[in-house]
Protein backbone atom coordinates (compact mmCIF):
# COMPACT_ATOMS: atom_id res chain seq x y z
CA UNK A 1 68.55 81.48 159.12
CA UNK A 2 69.14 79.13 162.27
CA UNK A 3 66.17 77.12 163.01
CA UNK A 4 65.35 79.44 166.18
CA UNK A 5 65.49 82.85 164.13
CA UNK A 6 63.35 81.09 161.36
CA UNK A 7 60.45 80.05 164.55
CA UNK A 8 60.40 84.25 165.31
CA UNK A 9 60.07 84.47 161.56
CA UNK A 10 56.93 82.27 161.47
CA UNK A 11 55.42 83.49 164.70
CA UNK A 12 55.70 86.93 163.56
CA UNK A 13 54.10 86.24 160.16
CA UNK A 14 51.47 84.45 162.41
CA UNK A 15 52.03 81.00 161.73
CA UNK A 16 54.86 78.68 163.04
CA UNK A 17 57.54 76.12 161.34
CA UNK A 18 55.53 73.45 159.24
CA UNK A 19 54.55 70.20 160.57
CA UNK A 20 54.38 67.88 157.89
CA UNK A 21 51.05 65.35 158.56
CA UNK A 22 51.12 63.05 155.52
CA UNK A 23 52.71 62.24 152.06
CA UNK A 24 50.71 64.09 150.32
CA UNK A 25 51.54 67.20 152.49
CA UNK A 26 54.84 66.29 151.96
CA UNK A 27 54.77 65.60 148.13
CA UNK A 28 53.54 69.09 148.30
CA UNK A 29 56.18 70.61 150.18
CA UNK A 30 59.03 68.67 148.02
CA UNK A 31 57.20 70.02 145.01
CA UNK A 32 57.60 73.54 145.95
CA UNK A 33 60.63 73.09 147.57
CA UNK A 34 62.09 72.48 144.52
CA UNK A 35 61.85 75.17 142.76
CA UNK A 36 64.24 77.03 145.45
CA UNK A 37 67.17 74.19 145.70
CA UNK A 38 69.75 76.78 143.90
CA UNK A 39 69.25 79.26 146.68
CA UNK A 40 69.83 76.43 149.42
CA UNK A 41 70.02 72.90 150.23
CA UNK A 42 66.75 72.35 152.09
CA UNK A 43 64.29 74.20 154.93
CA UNK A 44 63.66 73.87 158.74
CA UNK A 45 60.52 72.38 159.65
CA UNK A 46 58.74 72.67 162.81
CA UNK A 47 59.89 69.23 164.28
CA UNK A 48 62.62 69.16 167.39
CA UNK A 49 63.39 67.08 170.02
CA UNK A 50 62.46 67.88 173.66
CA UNK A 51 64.78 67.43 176.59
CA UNK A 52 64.02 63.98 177.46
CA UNK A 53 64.51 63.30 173.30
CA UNK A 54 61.25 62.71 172.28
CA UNK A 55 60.14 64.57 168.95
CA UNK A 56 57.21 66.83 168.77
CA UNK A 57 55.74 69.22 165.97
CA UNK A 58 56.14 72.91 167.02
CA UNK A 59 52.42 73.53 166.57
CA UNK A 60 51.53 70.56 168.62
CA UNK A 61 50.49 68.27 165.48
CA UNK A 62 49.99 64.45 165.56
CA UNK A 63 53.63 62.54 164.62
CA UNK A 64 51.62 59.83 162.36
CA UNK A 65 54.35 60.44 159.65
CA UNK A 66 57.62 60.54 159.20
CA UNK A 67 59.82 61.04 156.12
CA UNK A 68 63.66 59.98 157.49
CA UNK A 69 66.77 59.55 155.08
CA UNK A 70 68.52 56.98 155.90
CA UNK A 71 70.28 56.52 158.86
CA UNK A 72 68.31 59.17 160.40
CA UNK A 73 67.53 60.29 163.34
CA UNK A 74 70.64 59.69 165.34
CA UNK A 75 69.72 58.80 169.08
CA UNK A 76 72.68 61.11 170.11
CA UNK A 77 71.94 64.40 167.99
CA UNK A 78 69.54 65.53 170.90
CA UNK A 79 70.31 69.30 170.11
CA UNK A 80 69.81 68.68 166.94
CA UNK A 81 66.32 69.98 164.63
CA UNK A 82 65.03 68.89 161.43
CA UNK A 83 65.37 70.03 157.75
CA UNK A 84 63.71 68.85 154.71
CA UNK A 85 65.97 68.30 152.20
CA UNK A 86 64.96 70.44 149.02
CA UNK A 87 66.01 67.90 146.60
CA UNK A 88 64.56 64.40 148.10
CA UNK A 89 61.81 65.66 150.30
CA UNK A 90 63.62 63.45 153.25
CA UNK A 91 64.30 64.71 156.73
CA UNK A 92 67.68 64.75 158.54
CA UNK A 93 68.50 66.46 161.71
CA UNK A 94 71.25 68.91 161.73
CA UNK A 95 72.72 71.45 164.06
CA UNK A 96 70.32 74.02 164.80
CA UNK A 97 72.60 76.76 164.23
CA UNK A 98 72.89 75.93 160.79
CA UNK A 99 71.79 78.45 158.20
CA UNK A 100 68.79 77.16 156.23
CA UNK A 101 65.50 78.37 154.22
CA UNK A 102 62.55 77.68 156.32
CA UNK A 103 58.72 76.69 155.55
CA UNK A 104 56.36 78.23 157.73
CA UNK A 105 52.39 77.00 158.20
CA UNK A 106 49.61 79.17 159.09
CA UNK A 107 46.24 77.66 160.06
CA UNK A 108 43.23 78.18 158.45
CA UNK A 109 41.21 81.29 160.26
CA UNK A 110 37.73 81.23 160.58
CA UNK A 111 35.55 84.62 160.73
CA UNK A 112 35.64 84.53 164.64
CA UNK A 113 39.41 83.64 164.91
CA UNK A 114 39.67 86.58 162.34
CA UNK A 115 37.84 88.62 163.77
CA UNK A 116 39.48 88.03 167.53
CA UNK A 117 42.80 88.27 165.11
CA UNK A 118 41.82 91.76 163.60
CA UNK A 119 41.10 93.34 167.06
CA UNK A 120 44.03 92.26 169.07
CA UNK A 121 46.25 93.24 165.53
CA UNK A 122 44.52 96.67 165.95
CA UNK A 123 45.71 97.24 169.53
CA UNK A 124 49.07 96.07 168.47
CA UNK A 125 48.66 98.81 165.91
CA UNK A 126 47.47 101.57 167.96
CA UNK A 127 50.51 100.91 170.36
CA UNK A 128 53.19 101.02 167.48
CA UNK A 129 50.83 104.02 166.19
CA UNK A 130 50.29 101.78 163.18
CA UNK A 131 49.03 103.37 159.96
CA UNK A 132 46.09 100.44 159.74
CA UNK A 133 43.92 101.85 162.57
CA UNK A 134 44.46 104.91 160.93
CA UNK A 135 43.09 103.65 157.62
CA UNK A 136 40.15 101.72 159.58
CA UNK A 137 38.87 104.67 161.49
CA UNK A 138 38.64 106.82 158.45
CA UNK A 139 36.66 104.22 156.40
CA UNK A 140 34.33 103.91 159.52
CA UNK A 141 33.92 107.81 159.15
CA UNK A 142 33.23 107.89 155.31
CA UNK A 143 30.71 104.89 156.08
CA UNK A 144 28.65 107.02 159.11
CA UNK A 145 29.06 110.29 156.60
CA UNK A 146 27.23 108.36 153.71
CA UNK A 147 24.48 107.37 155.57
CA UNK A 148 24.12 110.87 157.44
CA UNK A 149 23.97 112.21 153.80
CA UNK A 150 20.98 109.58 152.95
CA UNK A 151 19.22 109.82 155.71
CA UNK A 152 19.09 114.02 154.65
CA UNK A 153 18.17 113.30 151.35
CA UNK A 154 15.19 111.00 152.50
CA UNK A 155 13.98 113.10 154.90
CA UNK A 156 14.25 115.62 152.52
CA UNK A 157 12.12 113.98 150.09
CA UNK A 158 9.95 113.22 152.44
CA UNK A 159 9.03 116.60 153.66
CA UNK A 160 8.81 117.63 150.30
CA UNK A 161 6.21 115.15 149.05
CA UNK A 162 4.08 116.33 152.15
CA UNK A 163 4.58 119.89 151.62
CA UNK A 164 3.18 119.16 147.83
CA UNK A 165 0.49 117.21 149.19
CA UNK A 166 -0.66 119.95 151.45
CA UNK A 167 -0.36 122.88 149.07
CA UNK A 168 -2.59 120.19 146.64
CA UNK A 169 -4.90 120.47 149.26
CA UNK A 170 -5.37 123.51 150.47
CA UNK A 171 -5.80 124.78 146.68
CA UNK A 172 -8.75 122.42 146.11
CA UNK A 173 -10.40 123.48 148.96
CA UNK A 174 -9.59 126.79 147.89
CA UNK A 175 -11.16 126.22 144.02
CA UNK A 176 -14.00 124.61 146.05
CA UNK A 177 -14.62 127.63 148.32
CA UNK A 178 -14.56 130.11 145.06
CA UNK A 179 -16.60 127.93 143.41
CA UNK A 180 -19.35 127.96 146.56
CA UNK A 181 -18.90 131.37 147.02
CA UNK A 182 -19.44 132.04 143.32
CA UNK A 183 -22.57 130.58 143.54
CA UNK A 184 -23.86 131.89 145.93
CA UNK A 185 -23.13 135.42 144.44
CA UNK A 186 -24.93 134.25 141.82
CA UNK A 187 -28.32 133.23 143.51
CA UNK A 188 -27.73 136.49 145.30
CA UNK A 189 -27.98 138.33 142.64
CA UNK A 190 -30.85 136.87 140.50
CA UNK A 191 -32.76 137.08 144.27
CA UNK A 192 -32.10 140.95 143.97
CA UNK A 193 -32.95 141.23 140.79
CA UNK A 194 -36.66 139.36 141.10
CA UNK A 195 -36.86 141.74 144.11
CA UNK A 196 -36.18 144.41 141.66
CA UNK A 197 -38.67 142.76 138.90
CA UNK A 198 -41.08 142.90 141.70
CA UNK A 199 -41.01 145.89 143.34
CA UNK A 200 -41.08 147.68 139.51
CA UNK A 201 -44.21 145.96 139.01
């Protein structure tokens, strides 16, 4: 890919073309880089030259290090942007048009970046009709359906355990009312008999 296709490849993947901040970020890259030198002879990186020639990292990085072959940068390759070679893990500018591999960077996200990156992804979705939202808004209704479906159960429970306690109740205070009433049956009744005794007499 040219160096400007492989920036649209990066920004759409949601990072942009690397920016390479030390050696050990570049021992890194060389490492990996490597392993793809059959496929091609080395990657775009996110350094180019503005129009009054100065360099600058795509993503707006500090230039504290640099990894030039030699003889490199030319003062007159202005149109010019940068590759890593995949072999030496030196830079050398070379027409931008050129066809290379490229190594893209994302930055690290942090739960409110991911969160801010989640909700404008999911209006990006809902204007492509992407299947995501889709997949979201069911899991959202499964979630609200499970705890509909406790909250039943509980209450449930709930009204059960005070039915129970209530028919507990109302049947001791119905063994207590026999047992009352039993007795008093019985005093009745030995009072009509004495009568009885009495009035024999």
């Amino acid at each position: 890919m040219s160096w400007a296709q492989s920036v649209t490849q990066c920004i759409q993947s949601g990072g942009m073309l690397a920016s390479v901040e030390d050696l050990t970020e570049s021992n890194f890259l060389v490492e990996h880089a490597d392993l793809y030198t059959s496929e091609t002879s080395g990657f775009w990186i996110g350094m180019y030259r503005n129009v009054n020639g100065q360099l600058f990292w795509q993503d707006n990085s500090a230039l504290d290090f640099v990894n030039w072959g030699e003889g490199q940068p030319s003062e007159d390759q202005l149109d010019y942007c940068v590759e890593l070679s995949a072999s030496t893990g030196y830079w050398s500018v070379l027409p931008c048009s050129s066809q290379k591999g490229f190594i893209c960077k994302k930055p690290k996200i942090n739960p409110f970046l991911f969160a801010l990156y989640l909700s404008t992804d999911a209006k990006k979705d809902k204007a492509n009709g992407h299947p995501n939202m889709w997949i979201l808004l069911i899991l959202v209704l499964i979630i609200l359906l499970g705890m509909g479906v406790m909250i039943y159960f509980a209450f449930r429970i709930k009204t059960q355990s005070e039915t129970a306690g209530e028919e507990r109740r109302y049947s001791t205070q119905r063994e207590h009312s026999h047992a009352l009433s039993g007795r008093d049956n019985e005093s009745y009744s030995t009072n009509d008999n004495e009568k009885n005794e009495h009035s024999a007499v």
